[in-house]
GROMACS .gro file of C-alpha atoms in nm:
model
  378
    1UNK     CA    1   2.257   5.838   4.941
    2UNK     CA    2   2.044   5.767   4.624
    3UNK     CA    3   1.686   5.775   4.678
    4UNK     CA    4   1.458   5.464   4.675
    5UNK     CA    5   1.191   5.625   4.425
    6UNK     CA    6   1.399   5.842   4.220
    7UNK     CA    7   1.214   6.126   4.121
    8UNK     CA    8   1.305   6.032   3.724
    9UNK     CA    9   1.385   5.709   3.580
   10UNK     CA   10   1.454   5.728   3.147
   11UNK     CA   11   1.176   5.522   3.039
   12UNK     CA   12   1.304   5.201   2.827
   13UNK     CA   13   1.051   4.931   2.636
   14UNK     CA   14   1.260   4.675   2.581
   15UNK     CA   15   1.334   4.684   2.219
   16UNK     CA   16   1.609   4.954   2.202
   17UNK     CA   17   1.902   4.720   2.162
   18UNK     CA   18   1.693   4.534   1.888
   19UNK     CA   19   1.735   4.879   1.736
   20UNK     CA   20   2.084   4.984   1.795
   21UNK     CA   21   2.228   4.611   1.680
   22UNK     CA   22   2.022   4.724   1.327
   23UNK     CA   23   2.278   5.057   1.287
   24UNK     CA   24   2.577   4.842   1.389
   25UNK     CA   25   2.482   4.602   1.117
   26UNK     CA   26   2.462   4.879   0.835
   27UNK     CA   27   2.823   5.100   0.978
   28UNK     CA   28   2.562   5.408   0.929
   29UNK     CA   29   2.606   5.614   1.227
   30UNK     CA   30   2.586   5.975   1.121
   31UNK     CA   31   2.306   6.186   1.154
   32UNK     CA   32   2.126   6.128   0.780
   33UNK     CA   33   2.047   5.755   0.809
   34UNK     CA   34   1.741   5.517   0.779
   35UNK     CA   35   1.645   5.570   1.178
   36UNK     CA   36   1.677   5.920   1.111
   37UNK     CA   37   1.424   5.940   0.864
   38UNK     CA   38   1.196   5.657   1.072
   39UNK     CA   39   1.209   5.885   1.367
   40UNK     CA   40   1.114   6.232   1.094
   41UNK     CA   41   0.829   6.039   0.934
   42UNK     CA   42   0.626   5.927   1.277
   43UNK     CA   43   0.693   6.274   1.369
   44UNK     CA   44   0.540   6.449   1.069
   45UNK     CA   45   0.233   6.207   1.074
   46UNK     CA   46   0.173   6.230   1.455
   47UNK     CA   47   0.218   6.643   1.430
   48UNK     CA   48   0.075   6.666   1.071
   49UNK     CA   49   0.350   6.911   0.950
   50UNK     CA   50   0.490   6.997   0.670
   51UNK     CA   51   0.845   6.882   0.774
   52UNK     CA   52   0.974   6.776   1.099
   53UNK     CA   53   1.440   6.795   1.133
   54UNK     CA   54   1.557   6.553   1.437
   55UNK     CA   55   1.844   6.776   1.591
   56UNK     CA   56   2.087   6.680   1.869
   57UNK     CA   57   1.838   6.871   2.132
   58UNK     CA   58   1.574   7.098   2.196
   59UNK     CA   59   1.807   7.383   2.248
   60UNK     CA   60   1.959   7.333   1.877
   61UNK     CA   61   1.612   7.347   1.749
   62UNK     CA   62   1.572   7.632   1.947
   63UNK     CA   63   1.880   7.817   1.798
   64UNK     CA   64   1.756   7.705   1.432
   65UNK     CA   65   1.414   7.871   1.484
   66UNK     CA   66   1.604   8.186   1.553
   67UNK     CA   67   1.828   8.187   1.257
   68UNK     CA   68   1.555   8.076   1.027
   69UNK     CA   69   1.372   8.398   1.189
   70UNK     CA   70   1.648   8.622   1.118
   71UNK     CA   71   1.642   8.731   1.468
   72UNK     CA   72   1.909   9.059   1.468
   73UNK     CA   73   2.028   9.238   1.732
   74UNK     CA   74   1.804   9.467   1.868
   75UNK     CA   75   1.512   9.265   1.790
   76UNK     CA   76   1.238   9.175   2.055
   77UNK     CA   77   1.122   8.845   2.131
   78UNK     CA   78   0.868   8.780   2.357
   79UNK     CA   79   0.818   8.440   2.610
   80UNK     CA   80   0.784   8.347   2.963
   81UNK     CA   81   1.023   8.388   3.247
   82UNK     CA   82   0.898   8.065   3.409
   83UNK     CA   83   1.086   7.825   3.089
   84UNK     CA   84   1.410   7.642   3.095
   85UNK     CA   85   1.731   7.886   3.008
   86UNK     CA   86   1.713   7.716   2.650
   87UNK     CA   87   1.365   7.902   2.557
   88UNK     CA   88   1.595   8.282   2.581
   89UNK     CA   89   1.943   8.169   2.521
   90UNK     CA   90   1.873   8.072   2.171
   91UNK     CA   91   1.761   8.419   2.086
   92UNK     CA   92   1.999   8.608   2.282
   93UNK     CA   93   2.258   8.468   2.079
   94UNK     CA   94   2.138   8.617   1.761
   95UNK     CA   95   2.148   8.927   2.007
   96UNK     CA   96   1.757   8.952   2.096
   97UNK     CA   97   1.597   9.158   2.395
   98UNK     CA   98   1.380   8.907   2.606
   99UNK     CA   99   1.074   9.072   2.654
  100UNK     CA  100   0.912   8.862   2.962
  101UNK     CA  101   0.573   8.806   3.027
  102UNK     CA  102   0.401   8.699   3.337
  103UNK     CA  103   0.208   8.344   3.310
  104UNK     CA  104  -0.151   8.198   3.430
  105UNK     CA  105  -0.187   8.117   3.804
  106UNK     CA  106  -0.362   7.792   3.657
  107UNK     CA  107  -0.136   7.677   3.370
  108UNK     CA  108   0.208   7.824   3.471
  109UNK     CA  109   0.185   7.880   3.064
  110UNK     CA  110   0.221   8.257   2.931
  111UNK     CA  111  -0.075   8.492   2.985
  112UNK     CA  112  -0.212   8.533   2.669
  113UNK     CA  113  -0.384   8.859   2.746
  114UNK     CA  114  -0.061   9.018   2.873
  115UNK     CA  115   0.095   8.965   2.516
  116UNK     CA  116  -0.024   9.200   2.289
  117UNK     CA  117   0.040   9.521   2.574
  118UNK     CA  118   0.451   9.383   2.543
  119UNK     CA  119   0.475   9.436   2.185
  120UNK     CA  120   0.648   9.731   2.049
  121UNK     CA  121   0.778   9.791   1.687
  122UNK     CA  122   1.074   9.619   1.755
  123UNK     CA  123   0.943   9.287   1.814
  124UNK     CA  124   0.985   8.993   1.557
  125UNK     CA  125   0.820   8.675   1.756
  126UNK     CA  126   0.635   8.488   2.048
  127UNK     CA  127   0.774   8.219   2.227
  128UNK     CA  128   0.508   8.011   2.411
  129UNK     CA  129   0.634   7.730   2.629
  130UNK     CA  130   0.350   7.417   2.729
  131UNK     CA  131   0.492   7.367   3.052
  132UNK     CA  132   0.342   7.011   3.172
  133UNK     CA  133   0.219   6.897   2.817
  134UNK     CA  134  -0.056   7.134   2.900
  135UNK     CA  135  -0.144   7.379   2.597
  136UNK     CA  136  -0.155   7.769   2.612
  137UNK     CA  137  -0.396   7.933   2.458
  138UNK     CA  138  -0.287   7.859   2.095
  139UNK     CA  139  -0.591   8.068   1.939
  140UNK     CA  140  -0.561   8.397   2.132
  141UNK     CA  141  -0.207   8.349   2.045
  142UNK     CA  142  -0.232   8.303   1.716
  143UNK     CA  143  -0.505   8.605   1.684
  144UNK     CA  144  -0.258   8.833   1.807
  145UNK     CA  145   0.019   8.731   1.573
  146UNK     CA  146  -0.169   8.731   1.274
  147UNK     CA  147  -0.248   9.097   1.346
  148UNK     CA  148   0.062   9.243   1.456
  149UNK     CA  149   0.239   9.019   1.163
  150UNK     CA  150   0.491   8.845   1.393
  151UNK     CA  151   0.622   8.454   1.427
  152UNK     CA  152   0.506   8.219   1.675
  153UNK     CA  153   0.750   7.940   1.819
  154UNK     CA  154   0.607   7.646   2.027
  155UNK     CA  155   0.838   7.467   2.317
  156UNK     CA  156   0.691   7.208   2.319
  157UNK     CA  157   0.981   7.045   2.514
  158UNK     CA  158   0.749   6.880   2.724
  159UNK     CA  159   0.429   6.809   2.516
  160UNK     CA  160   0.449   6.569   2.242
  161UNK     CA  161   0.161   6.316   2.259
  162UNK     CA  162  -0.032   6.641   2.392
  163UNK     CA  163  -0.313   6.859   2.213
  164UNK     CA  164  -0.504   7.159   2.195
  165UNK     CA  165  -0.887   7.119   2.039
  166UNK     CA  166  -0.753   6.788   1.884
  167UNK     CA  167  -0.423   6.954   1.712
  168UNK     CA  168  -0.091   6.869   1.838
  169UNK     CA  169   0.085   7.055   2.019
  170UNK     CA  170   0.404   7.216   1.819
  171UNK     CA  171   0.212   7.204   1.516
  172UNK     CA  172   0.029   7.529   1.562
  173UNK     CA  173   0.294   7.768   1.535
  174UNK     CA  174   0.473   7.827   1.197
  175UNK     CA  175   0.769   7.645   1.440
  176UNK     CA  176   0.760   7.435   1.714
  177UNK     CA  177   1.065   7.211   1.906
  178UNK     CA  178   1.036   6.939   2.079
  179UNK     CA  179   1.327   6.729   2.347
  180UNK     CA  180   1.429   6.387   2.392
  181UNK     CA  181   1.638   6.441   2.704
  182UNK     CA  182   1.623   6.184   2.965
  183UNK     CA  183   1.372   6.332   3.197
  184UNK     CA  184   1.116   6.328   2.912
  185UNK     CA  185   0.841   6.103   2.840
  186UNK     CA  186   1.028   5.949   2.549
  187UNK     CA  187   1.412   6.005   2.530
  188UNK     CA  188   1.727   5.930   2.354
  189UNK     CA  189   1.934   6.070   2.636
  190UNK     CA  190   1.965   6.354   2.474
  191UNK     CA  191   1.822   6.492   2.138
  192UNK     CA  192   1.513   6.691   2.018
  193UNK     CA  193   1.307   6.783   1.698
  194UNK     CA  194   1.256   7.107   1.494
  195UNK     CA  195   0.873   7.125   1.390
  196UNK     CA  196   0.811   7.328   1.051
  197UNK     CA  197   0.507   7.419   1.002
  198UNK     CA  198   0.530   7.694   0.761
  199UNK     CA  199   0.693   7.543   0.460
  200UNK     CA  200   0.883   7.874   0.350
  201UNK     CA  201   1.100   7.782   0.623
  202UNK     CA  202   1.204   7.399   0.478
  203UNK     CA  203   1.467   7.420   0.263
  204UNK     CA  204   1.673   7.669   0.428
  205UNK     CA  205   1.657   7.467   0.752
  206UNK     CA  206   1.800   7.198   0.571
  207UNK     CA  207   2.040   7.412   0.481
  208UNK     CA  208   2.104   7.537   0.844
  209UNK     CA  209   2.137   7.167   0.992
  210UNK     CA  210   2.397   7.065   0.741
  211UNK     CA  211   2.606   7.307   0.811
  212UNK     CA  212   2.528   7.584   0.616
  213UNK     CA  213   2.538   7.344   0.244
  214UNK     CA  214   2.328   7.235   0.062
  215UNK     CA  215   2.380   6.863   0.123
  216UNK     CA  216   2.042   6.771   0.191
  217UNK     CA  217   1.945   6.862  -0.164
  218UNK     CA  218   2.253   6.637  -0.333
  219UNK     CA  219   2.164   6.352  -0.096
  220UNK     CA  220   1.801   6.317  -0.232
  221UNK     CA  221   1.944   6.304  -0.607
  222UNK     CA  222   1.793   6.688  -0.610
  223UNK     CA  223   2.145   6.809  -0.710
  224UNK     CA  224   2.504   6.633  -0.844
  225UNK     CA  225   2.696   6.811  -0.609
  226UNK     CA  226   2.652   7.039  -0.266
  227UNK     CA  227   2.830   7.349  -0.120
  228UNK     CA  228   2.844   7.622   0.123
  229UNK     CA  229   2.557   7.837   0.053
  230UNK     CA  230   2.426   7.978   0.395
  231UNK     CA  231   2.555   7.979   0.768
  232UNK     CA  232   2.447   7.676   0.957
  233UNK     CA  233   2.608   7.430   1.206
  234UNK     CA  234   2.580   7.056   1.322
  235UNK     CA  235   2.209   7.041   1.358
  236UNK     CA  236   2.193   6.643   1.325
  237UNK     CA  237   2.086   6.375   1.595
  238UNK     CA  238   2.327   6.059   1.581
  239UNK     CA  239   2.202   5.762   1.382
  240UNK     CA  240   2.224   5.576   1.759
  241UNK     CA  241   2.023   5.796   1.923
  242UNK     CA  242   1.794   5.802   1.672
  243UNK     CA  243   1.759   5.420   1.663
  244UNK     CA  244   1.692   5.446   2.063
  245UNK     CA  245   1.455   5.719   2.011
  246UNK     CA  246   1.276   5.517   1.739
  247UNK     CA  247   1.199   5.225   1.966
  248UNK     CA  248   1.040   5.486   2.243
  249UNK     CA  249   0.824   5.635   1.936
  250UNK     CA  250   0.677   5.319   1.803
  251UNK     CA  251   0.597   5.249   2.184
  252UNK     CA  252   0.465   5.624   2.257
  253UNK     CA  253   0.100   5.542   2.284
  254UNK     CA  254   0.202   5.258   2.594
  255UNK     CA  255   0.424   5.491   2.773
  256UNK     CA  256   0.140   5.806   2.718
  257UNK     CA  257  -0.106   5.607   2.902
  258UNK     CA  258   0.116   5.414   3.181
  259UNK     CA  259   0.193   5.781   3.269
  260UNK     CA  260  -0.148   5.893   3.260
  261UNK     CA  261  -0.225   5.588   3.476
  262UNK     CA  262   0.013   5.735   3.742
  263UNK     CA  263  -0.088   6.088   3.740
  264UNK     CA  264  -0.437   5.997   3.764
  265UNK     CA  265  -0.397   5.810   4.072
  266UNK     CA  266  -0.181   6.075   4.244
  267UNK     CA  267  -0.499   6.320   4.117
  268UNK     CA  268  -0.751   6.080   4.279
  269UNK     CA  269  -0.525   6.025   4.597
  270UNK     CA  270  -0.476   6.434   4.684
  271UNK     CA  271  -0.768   6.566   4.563
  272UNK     CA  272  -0.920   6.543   4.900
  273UNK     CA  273  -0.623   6.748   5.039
  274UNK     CA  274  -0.656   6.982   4.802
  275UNK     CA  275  -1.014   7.061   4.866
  276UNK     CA  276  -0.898   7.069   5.245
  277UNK     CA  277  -0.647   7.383   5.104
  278UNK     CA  278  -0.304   7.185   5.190
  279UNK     CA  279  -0.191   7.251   4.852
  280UNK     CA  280  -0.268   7.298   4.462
  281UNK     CA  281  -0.291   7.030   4.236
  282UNK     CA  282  -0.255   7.033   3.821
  283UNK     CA  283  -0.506   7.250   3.673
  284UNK     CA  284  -0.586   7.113   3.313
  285UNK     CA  285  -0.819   7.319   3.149
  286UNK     CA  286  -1.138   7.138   2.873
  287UNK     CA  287  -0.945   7.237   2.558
  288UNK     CA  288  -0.662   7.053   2.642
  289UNK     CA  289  -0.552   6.727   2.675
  290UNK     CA  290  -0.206   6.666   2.841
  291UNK     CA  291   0.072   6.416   2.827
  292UNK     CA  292   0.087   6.339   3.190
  293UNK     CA  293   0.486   6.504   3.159
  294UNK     CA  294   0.482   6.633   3.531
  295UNK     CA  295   0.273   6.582   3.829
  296UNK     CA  296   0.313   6.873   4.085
  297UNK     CA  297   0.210   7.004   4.413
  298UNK     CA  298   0.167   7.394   4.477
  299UNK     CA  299   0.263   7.411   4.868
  300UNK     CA  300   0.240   7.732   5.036
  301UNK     CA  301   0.546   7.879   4.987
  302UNK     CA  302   0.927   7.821   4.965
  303UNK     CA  303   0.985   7.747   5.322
  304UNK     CA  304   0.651   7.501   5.353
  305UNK     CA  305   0.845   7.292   5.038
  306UNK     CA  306   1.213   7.281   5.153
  307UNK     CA  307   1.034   7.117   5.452
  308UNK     CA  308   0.834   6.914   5.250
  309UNK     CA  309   1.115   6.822   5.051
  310UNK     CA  310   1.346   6.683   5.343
  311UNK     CA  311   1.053   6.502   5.478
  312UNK     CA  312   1.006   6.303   5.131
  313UNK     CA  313   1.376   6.256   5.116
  314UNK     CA  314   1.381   6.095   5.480
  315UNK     CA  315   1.121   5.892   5.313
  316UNK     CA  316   1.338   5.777   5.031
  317UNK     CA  317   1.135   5.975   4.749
  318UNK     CA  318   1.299   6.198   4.512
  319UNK     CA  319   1.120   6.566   4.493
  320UNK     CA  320   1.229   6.876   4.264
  321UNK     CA  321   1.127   7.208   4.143
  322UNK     CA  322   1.196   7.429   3.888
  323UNK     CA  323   1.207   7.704   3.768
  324UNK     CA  324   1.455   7.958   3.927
  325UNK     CA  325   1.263   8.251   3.707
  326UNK     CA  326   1.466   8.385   3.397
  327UNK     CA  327   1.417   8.779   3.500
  328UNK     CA  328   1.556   8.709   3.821
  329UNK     CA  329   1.860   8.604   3.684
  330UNK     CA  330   2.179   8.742   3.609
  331UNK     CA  331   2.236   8.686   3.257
  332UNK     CA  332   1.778   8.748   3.261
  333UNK     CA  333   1.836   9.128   3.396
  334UNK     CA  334   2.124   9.156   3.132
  335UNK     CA  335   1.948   9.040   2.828
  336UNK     CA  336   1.590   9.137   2.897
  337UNK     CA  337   1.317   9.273   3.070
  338UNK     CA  338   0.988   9.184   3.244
  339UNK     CA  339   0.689   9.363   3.087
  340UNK     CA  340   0.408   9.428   3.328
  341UNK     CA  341   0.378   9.328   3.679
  342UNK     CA  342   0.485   8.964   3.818
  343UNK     CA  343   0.176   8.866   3.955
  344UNK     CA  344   0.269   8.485   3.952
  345UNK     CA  345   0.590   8.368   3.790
  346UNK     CA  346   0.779   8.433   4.081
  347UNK     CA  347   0.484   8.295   4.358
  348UNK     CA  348   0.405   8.028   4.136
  349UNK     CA  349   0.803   7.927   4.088
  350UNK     CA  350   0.869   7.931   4.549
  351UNK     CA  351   0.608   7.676   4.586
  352UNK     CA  352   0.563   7.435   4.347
  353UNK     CA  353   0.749   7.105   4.387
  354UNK     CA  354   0.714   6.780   4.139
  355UNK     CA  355   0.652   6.397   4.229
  356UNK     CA  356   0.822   6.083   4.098
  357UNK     CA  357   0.683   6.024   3.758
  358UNK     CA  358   0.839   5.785   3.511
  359UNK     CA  359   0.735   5.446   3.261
  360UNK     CA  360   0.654   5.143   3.459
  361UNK     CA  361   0.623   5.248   3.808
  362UNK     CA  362   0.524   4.981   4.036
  363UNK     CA  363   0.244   5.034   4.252
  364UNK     CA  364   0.433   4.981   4.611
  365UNK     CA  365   0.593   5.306   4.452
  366UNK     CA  366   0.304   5.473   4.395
  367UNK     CA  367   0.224   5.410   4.747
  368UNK     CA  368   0.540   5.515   4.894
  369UNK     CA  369   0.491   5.842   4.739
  370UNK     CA  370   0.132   5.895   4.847
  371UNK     CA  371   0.224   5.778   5.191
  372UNK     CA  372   0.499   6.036   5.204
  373UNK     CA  373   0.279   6.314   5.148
  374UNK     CA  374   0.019   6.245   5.330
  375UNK     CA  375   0.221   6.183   5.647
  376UNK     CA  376   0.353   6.514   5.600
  377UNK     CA  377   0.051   6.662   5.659
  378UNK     CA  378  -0.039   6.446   5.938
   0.00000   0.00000   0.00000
């Protein structure tokens, strides 16, 4: 039985057919046209980067930031265990060791002071994931890179419209990637972004999302004629999608705040619970200002929240969590290893539980969320 508030609708302004009828007009539906490049412009003025590749998803962009690393087997990369499968798979596949790393009781983002204890002379890069839109701590990270001369990759999967001391996130790190799946604030069903911030890395990723030739070059007049020069793959986001995802760009300041909106009043509306100790709320710290991605509760444990959870259903309101954590896995235990002690990734992962969040929600929603939380603790 489908839920009255879903817990995610795919936002839509309103002028996304306007945009698709445009491509149908010009027969250009591959992954190099004029929407394309609309959609790679915004991007590199809104992140102030050096160059900015729409890809079919933030786990290609993922997978190009590890070839353009030259991640080899045996290397060490280190990251979170409390990230989407994405965040390890694309170095495992260039035959990485995950090195995992516990994350902030506050944040849910990577410890920053655990980081530098994990590194060994076999590792080649940090992975930090913004989980929320919130920011880690980009200049510890940074610090320690810079001194142990390694790479620094941003998921920012979750954050774009989000900043850290007034830069944006995934432009901090010589890489960053970015989704457009349908559960994010601004979607094309599926797609994402690959954020270059380091410009040695440009032209080979051109390279790398055409396939391995040099295309890219012939197509802006650079050279009469391309080839196969490097290995690469289909790295390119549909001239559709990328006319849908244009629309939700040009409208990303309206759909920024009408989520803020919402996740301030579900801040305002619990925060006398949480003061009571029923639960946890968001914890966004000075530095950083946040996209309003996810609103979540942190319940007492995994037994408290499958209760709560079947209570809000009974309501008609659509709950999740996430995530199952990556060491805990199967495929985790085979391709890497938690450094340290896990303090909170796996504590942090049993209780948390998300609220409906999504463009346009109608207040009589609103309220049929708040009222299904609070009569759970009544």
């Amino acid at each position: 039985m489908p839920y009255t508030i879903p817990f995610n609708k795919p936002p839509v302004v309103g002028t996304e057919m306007q945009y698709l009828q445009l491509v149908f007009h010009d027969d250009k539906f591959s992954g190099d046209g004029p929407f394309n490049k609309r959609c790679q412009t915004w991007l590199q003025r809104r992140l102030q980067s050096n160059r900015v590749l729409t890809t079919p998803s933030c786990t290609a962009a993922l997978e190009m930031c590890a070839l353009l690393l030259d991640i080899q087997p045996g290397d060490e990369v280190i990251m979170p265990s409390y990230t989407f499968v994405s965040t390890a798979n694309a170095f495992v596949l260039r035959g990485a060791k995950i090195i995992f790393v516990d994350i902030r009781q506050d944040t849910l983002n990577i410890d920053e002071t655990l980081i530098e204890g994990a590194i060994t002379d076999k590792t080649r890069a940090i992975v930090v994931v913004h989980y929320a839109g919130v920011a880690c701590e980009m200049d510890a990270i940074m610090t320690v890179a810079e001194k142990h001369d390694l790479y620094v990759v941003e998921d920012a999967a979750q954050a774009l419209m989000a900043d850290y001391k007034g830069r944006a996130l995934g432009s901090i790190g010589h890489l960053g990637t970015f989704s457009f799946h349908e559960t994010k604030n601004y979607s094309c069903g599926e797609g994402g972004a690959l954020v270059i911030n380091d410009s040695r890395f440009v032209e080979r990723a051109e390279i790398l999302q055409e396939k391995g030739t040099n295309r890219s070059a012939f197509i802006d007049g650079r050279i009469d004629k391309y080839s196969w020069v490097d290995i690469g793959s289909s790295f390119l986001l549909s001239e559709l999608q990328a006319a849908f995802l244009m629309a939700q760009l040009d409208a990303a300041e309206k759909i920024t705040q009408d989520r803020l909106k919402t996740w301030n009043y579900y801040f305002s509306e619990f925060e006398n619970f949480a003061k009571q100790g029923k639960f946890a709320l968001p914890d966004i710290p000075k530095q950083c200002n946040h996209n309003a991605h996810i609103f979540h509760l942190r319940l007492k444990d995994s037994e408290q929240r499958r209760e709560f959870m079947r209570h809000c259903s009974e309501k008609g309101v659509g709950t999740v969590f996430h995530y199952v954590p990556l060491h805990s896995s199967e495929a985790g235990q085979r391709f890497g290893t938690f450094y340290g002690e896990d303090e909170f990734t796996t504590t942090e992962s049993d209780r948390i539980v998300r609220l409906p969040l999504y463009y346009s929600m109608s207040e009589s929603e609103l309220e049929r969320v708040v009222d299904a939380v609070i009569s759970f603790y009544k």
